[in-house]
mmCIF file of C-alpha atoms in Angstrom:
data_model
loop_
_atom_site.group_PDB
_atom_site.id
_atom_site.type_symbol
_atom_site.label_atom_id
_atom_site.label_comp_id
_atom_site.label_asym_id
_atom_site.label_seq_id
_atom_site.Cartn_x
_atom_site.Cartn_y
_atom_site.Cartn_z
ATOM 1 C CA MET A 253 85.572 157.191 152.060
ATOM 2 C CA LYS A 254 86.362 154.986 150.634
ATOM 3 C CA GLU A 255 88.277 154.667 147.613
ATOM 4 C CA PHE A 256 86.658 154.624 143.622
ATOM 5 C CA GLN A 257 87.494 151.608 142.327
ATOM 6 C CA THR A 258 88.731 151.876 138.333
ATOM 7 C CA ILE A 259 87.905 149.900 135.879
ATOM 8 C CA PRO A 260 90.472 146.732 135.100
ATOM 9 C CA ALA A 261 92.050 146.780 131.732
ATOM 10 C CA TRP A 262 90.538 143.406 130.677
ATOM 11 C CA VAL A 263 87.289 145.210 129.858
ATOM 12 C CA SER A 264 87.898 147.330 127.462
ATOM 13 C CA SER A 265 87.852 143.635 125.093
ATOM 14 C CA PHE A 266 84.146 144.214 125.315
ATOM 15 C CA PRO A 267 82.990 148.010 124.025
ATOM 16 C CA ALA A 268 78.929 147.975 125.989
ATOM 17 C CA LEU A 269 80.918 146.546 129.362
ATOM 18 C CA GLN A 270 83.161 149.380 129.305
ATOM 19 C CA THR A 271 80.883 152.256 128.795
ATOM 20 C CA ILE A 272 79.318 151.426 132.081
ATOM 21 C CA THR A 273 80.504 153.138 135.262
ATOM 22 C CA ASP A 274 78.386 152.451 138.275
ATOM 23 C CA PRO A 275 79.733 151.159 141.727
ATOM 24 C CA VAL A 276 78.763 147.588 141.153
ATOM 25 C CA TRP A 277 79.824 146.985 138.168
ATOM 26 C CA CYS A 278 82.984 148.740 139.224
ATOM 27 C CA GLY A 279 83.560 146.235 141.809
ATOM 28 C CA VAL A 280 82.446 143.724 140.321
ATOM 29 C CA SER A 281 84.000 143.555 137.647
ATOM 30 C CA ASN A 282 87.828 143.916 139.602
ATOM 31 C CA THR A 283 86.591 140.933 141.615
ATOM 32 C CA ALA A 284 87.229 138.593 137.614
ATOM 33 C CA GLN A 285 90.353 136.453 137.254
ATOM 34 C CA VAL A 286 91.659 136.245 133.424
ATOM 35 C CA ILE A 287 92.534 132.722 133.686
ATOM 36 C CA ASN A 288 95.097 130.621 130.257
ATOM 37 C CA LEU A 289 94.223 127.208 128.488
ATOM 38 C CA PRO A 290 95.760 125.679 126.544
ATOM 39 C CA ALA A 291 94.411 124.423 122.909
ATOM 40 C CA ASN A 292 91.929 120.730 123.266
ATOM 41 C CA THR A 293 91.295 122.013 127.047
ATOM 42 C CA PRO A 294 87.850 121.495 128.093
ATOM 43 C CA VAL A 295 86.342 124.022 129.717
ATOM 44 C CA PHE A 296 82.791 123.464 130.681
ATOM 45 C CA HIS A 297 81.059 119.487 130.111
ATOM 46 C CA ALA A 298 76.912 118.418 130.304
ATOM 47 C CA GLY A 299 76.317 117.727 133.783
ATOM 48 C CA GLU A 300 77.891 119.867 135.673
ATOM 49 C CA SER A 301 76.950 122.943 137.620
ATOM 50 C CA CYS A 302 77.854 126.655 136.592
ATOM 51 C CA LYS A 303 80.018 127.875 139.320
ATOM 52 C CA ASN A 304 81.253 131.283 136.747
ATOM 53 C CA TYR A 305 80.570 133.691 134.640
ATOM 54 C CA LEU A 306 82.908 133.412 130.929
ATOM 55 C CA LEU A 307 83.365 136.368 129.027
ATOM 56 C CA VAL A 308 86.175 135.622 125.871
ATOM 57 C CA LEU A 309 89.363 137.911 125.378
ATOM 58 C CA ALA A 310 91.158 135.934 122.603
ATOM 59 C CA GLY A 311 91.464 132.070 121.094
ATOM 60 C CA SER A 312 88.163 130.714 120.315
ATOM 61 C CA ILE A 313 86.078 127.766 122.087
ATOM 62 C CA ASN A 314 83.807 125.579 120.948
ATOM 63 C CA VAL A 315 80.105 125.041 122.270
ATOM 64 C CA GLN A 316 79.287 121.690 120.808
ATOM 65 C CA LYS A 317 76.320 118.716 122.114
ATOM 66 C CA VAL A 318 77.175 115.285 122.115
ATOM 67 C CA THR A 319 74.323 112.828 121.687
ATOM 68 C CA ASP A 320 74.359 109.058 123.412
ATOM 69 C CA ASP A 321 75.560 107.589 120.415
ATOM 70 C CA GLY A 322 78.365 110.238 119.389
ATOM 71 C CA HIS A 323 76.887 112.685 117.225
ATOM 72 C CA GLU A 324 78.129 116.004 117.207
ATOM 73 C CA ILE A 325 76.603 119.718 116.539
ATOM 74 C CA THR A 326 78.654 122.685 117.380
ATOM 75 C CA LEU A 327 76.182 124.808 118.765
ATOM 76 C CA TYR A 328 78.439 128.004 118.703
ATOM 77 C CA HIS A 329 81.543 129.274 118.356
ATOM 78 C CA MET A 330 83.039 131.459 121.776
ATOM 79 C CA GLN A 331 85.367 133.940 119.609
ATOM 80 C CA PRO A 332 86.612 136.924 121.693
ATOM 81 C CA GLY A 333 84.321 139.745 123.406
ATOM 82 C CA HIS A 334 81.959 137.539 123.416
ATOM 83 C CA SER A 335 80.746 136.260 126.407
ATOM 84 C CA CYS A 336 79.152 132.472 126.531
ATOM 85 C CA GLU A 337 74.752 132.476 126.449
ATOM 86 C CA LEU A 338 74.353 128.857 128.045
ATOM 87 C CA THR A 339 76.385 130.171 130.628
ATOM 88 C CA THR A 340 74.298 132.792 131.526
ATOM 89 C CA ALA A 341 71.274 130.335 130.738
ATOM 90 C CA CYS A 342 72.607 127.921 133.201
ATOM 91 C CA LEU A 343 73.700 131.372 135.768
ATOM 92 C CA LEU A 344 69.459 132.543 136.178
ATOM 93 C CA GLY A 345 68.758 129.141 135.573
ATOM 94 C CA GLY A 346 70.075 127.347 138.921
ATOM 95 C CA ASP A 347 70.033 124.435 135.715
ATOM 96 C CA CYS A 348 73.123 123.015 135.230
ATOM 97 C CA TYR A 349 75.316 122.768 131.613
ATOM 98 C CA HIS A 350 73.577 120.574 128.604
ATOM 99 C CA ALA A 351 76.484 120.326 126.366
ATOM 100 C CA GLU A 352 79.976 121.204 126.230
ATOM 101 C CA ALA A 353 82.948 123.090 125.672
ATOM 102 C CA ILE A 354 86.430 123.120 125.204
ATOM 103 C CA THR A 355 88.806 125.045 122.880
ATOM 104 C CA THR A 356 89.910 125.018 119.492
ATOM 105 C CA THR A 357 93.202 127.123 120.094
ATOM 106 C CA ALA A 358 94.689 128.643 123.143
ATOM 107 C CA VAL A 359 92.474 130.677 124.972
ATOM 108 C CA GLN A 360 92.854 133.860 127.420
ATOM 109 C CA ALA A 361 89.036 134.015 128.849
ATOM 110 C CA VAL A 362 87.296 136.447 131.941
ATOM 111 C CA LEU A 363 85.715 134.222 134.938
ATOM 112 C CA ILE A 364 82.591 136.426 137.570
ATOM 113 C CA SER A 365 81.759 134.532 139.926
ATOM 114 C CA LYS A 366 78.133 133.655 140.845
ATOM 115 C CA LYS A 367 78.005 135.572 143.769
ATOM 116 C CA ALA A 368 79.543 138.940 142.214
ATOM 117 C CA PHE A 369 77.462 137.848 138.758
ATOM 118 C CA MET A 370 74.266 137.950 140.814
ATOM 119 C CA HIS A 371 75.123 140.805 142.578
ATOM 120 C CA ALA A 372 75.522 143.000 139.332
ATOM 121 C CA LEU A 373 73.339 141.649 137.670
ATOM 122 C CA SER A 374 70.899 143.173 140.763
ATOM 123 C CA GLY A 375 72.250 146.605 141.238
ATOM 124 C CA SER A 376 73.831 147.859 137.772
ATOM 125 C CA ASP A 377 71.848 148.575 135.139
ATOM 126 C CA GLY A 378 74.320 148.574 132.660
ATOM 127 C CA PHE A 379 75.729 145.219 133.192
ATOM 128 C CA ARG A 380 72.064 143.926 133.186
ATOM 129 C CA ASP A 381 71.480 145.446 129.518
ATOM 130 C CA PHE A 382 74.292 143.744 128.733
ATOM 131 C CA ILE A 383 73.362 140.386 129.737
ATOM 132 C CA TYR A 384 70.022 140.250 127.796
ATOM 133 C CA SER A 385 71.312 141.606 124.749
ATOM 134 C CA SER A 386 73.347 138.721 125.164
ATOM 135 C CA ILE A 387 70.541 136.481 125.569
ATOM 136 C CA ASP A 388 69.322 138.394 122.456
ATOM 137 C CA SER A 389 72.184 137.461 120.602
ATOM 138 C CA GLY A 390 72.349 133.767 121.548
ATOM 139 C CA MET A 391 68.467 132.876 120.331
ATOM 140 C CA ASN A 392 69.082 134.567 117.297
ATOM 141 C CA GLU A 393 71.859 132.691 116.768
ATOM 142 C CA LEU A 394 70.374 129.327 117.699
ATOM 143 C CA ALA A 395 66.990 129.466 115.706
ATOM 144 C CA THR A 396 69.321 130.525 112.716
ATOM 145 C CA LEU A 397 71.223 126.999 113.693
ATOM 146 C CA VAL A 398 68.248 125.030 113.358
ATOM 147 C CA GLU A 399 66.464 127.284 110.739
ATOM 148 C CA GLU A 400 69.637 125.935 108.228
ATOM 149 C CA VAL A 401 70.013 122.019 109.794
ATOM 150 C CA ALA A 402 66.376 121.216 109.512
ATOM 151 C CA PHE A 403 65.839 123.216 106.042
ATOM 152 C CA GLY A 404 69.714 123.554 104.893
ATOM 153 C CA PRO A 405 70.202 122.467 101.570
ATOM 154 C CA MET A 406 74.008 120.472 102.921
ATOM 155 C CA ASP A 407 75.668 120.852 100.008
ATOM 156 C CA GLN A 408 75.139 124.592 100.265
ATOM 157 C CA ARG A 409 75.921 124.815 104.125
ATOM 158 C CA LEU A 410 79.164 122.607 103.507
ATOM 159 C CA ALA A 411 80.228 125.242 100.516
ATOM 160 C CA GLN A 412 79.236 128.289 103.223
ATOM 161 C CA HIS A 413 81.001 126.577 105.605
ATOM 162 C CA LEU A 414 83.920 126.309 103.805
ATOM 163 C CA LEU A 415 84.150 128.992 102.400
ATOM 164 C CA ASP A 416 83.772 131.332 105.519
ATOM 165 C CA SER A 417 86.563 128.670 107.495
ATOM 166 C CA ALA A 418 88.822 129.816 104.315
ATOM 167 C CA LEU A 419 88.887 133.554 105.053
ATOM 168 C CA CYS A 420 91.281 132.891 107.648
ATOM 169 C CA THR A 421 93.051 130.164 106.359
ATOM 170 C CA ASN A 422 93.282 128.086 103.180
ATOM 171 C CA PRO A 423 94.024 125.554 103.040
ATOM 172 C CA ILE A 424 91.582 124.728 105.356
ATOM 173 C CA LYS A 425 93.287 122.844 108.506
ATOM 174 C CA ALA A 426 89.893 120.094 109.442
ATOM 175 C CA THR A 427 89.167 116.440 109.266
ATOM 176 C CA HIS A 428 86.096 115.407 107.568
ATOM 177 C CA TYR A 429 84.728 114.514 111.160
ATOM 178 C CA ASP A 430 85.470 118.373 112.353
ATOM 179 C CA LEU A 431 83.343 119.595 109.391
ATOM 180 C CA ALA A 432 80.365 117.253 110.245
ATOM 181 C CA ALA A 433 80.732 118.401 114.303
ATOM 182 C CA GLU A 434 79.815 121.505 112.493
ATOM 183 C CA LEU A 435 77.121 121.408 110.308
ATOM 184 C CA GLY A 436 74.776 118.587 112.466
ATOM 185 C CA THR A 437 75.519 115.918 110.075
ATOM 186 C CA ALA A 438 77.363 112.502 109.415
ATOM 187 C CA ARG A 439 80.760 112.129 108.932
ATOM 188 C CA GLU A 440 80.277 109.661 105.233
ATOM 189 C CA VAL A 441 78.034 112.902 104.414
ATOM 190 C CA VAL A 442 80.122 115.929 104.044
ATOM 191 C CA SER A 443 82.779 113.109 102.778
ATOM 192 C CA ARG A 444 80.584 112.486 99.806
ATOM 193 C CA LEU A 445 80.277 115.323 99.207
ATOM 194 C CA LEU A 446 83.581 116.758 99.551
ATOM 195 C CA LYS A 447 84.560 114.040 97.233
ATOM 196 C CA LYS A 448 82.065 115.734 94.759
ATOM 197 C CA PHE A 449 83.324 119.196 94.966
ATOM 198 C CA GLU A 450 87.095 118.139 95.017
ATOM 199 C CA HIS A 451 86.040 115.847 91.012
ATOM 200 C CA GLN A 452 84.259 119.074 89.632
ATOM 201 C CA GLY A 453 87.434 120.598 90.987
ATOM 202 C CA TRP A 454 86.353 123.301 93.419
ATOM 203 C CA VAL A 455 88.423 121.790 96.537
ATOM 204 C CA LYS A 456 91.784 119.775 96.742
ATOM 205 C CA LEU A 457 91.711 116.991 99.373
ATOM 206 C CA ARG A 458 94.516 116.319 101.952
ATOM 207 C CA ARG A 459 94.777 114.839 105.302
ATOM 208 C CA GLY A 460 93.674 116.933 107.658
ATOM 209 C CA GLU A 461 92.638 119.083 105.505
ATOM 210 C CA VAL A 462 90.089 121.450 102.895
ATOM 211 C CA GLU A 463 92.335 123.240 99.827
ATOM 212 C CA ILE A 464 89.793 125.216 98.044
ATOM 213 C CA ILE A 465 90.841 126.529 94.038
ATOM 214 C CA GLU A 466 87.491 127.256 92.885
ATOM 215 C CA LYS A 467 85.789 129.796 94.833
ATOM 216 C CA GLY A 468 83.386 131.123 92.475
ATOM 217 C CA GLU A 469 82.196 127.870 92.107
ATOM 218 C CA LEU A 470 81.266 127.385 95.787
ATOM 219 C CA CYS A 471 80.228 131.209 96.051
ATOM 220 C CA THR A 472 77.549 130.460 92.753
ATOM 221 C CA LEU A 473 76.103 126.811 95.028
ATOM 222 C CA VAL A 474 75.768 129.010 97.751
ATOM 223 C CA LYS A 475 73.820 132.129 95.626
ATOM 224 C CA HIS A 476 71.899 128.881 93.933
ATOM 225 C CA HIS A 477 69.907 127.517 97.392
ATOM 226 C CA ALA A 478 69.340 130.879 98.444
ATOM 227 C CA PRO A 479 66.232 131.965 98.784
#
């Protein structure tokens, strides 16, 4: 009789996967490869074929689209406990990547081969539900991004991004170019708004960082533009 396989330790980082106990998922999870990547390392490039399903255990990965003229926009960040929606779409559609990903910190991630992914998708109801749920979540995030880029006032979006970033660290370690890429706008626009914020005494600008001085004023700006 074949010995029952236990779920590997890395699955504990994903509560929804941890509840799946069927033999197919159990077997597939044990074939996964845990990898470590340093900061500023490409994870995949636009035009590459997708060979593995990707899950993040630790660190952060930036998934971004770069236009032919060099403009960048961040589509989403992969944080611990997240899968990559673009990778999922490429695996399901048999298509190549239409964007690129790069680690923003040191990253520990899990790779599941395309063959094992498809086996789990067809043989494990629990894993299939997890995939569909992640696709739904990813589509909602993308719709929100499109709405913000198309309709959100840039000063309000910049203020909100600074407030969110300051939850982790203040001063915020980011160049004007980094912020522009996050918000999908030109560096000159971000620089102009930051200088305006500084003139009003809301932030302090230094090379490669932004320090929030008046959090309340930024919050007021965000609320002022809220629908």
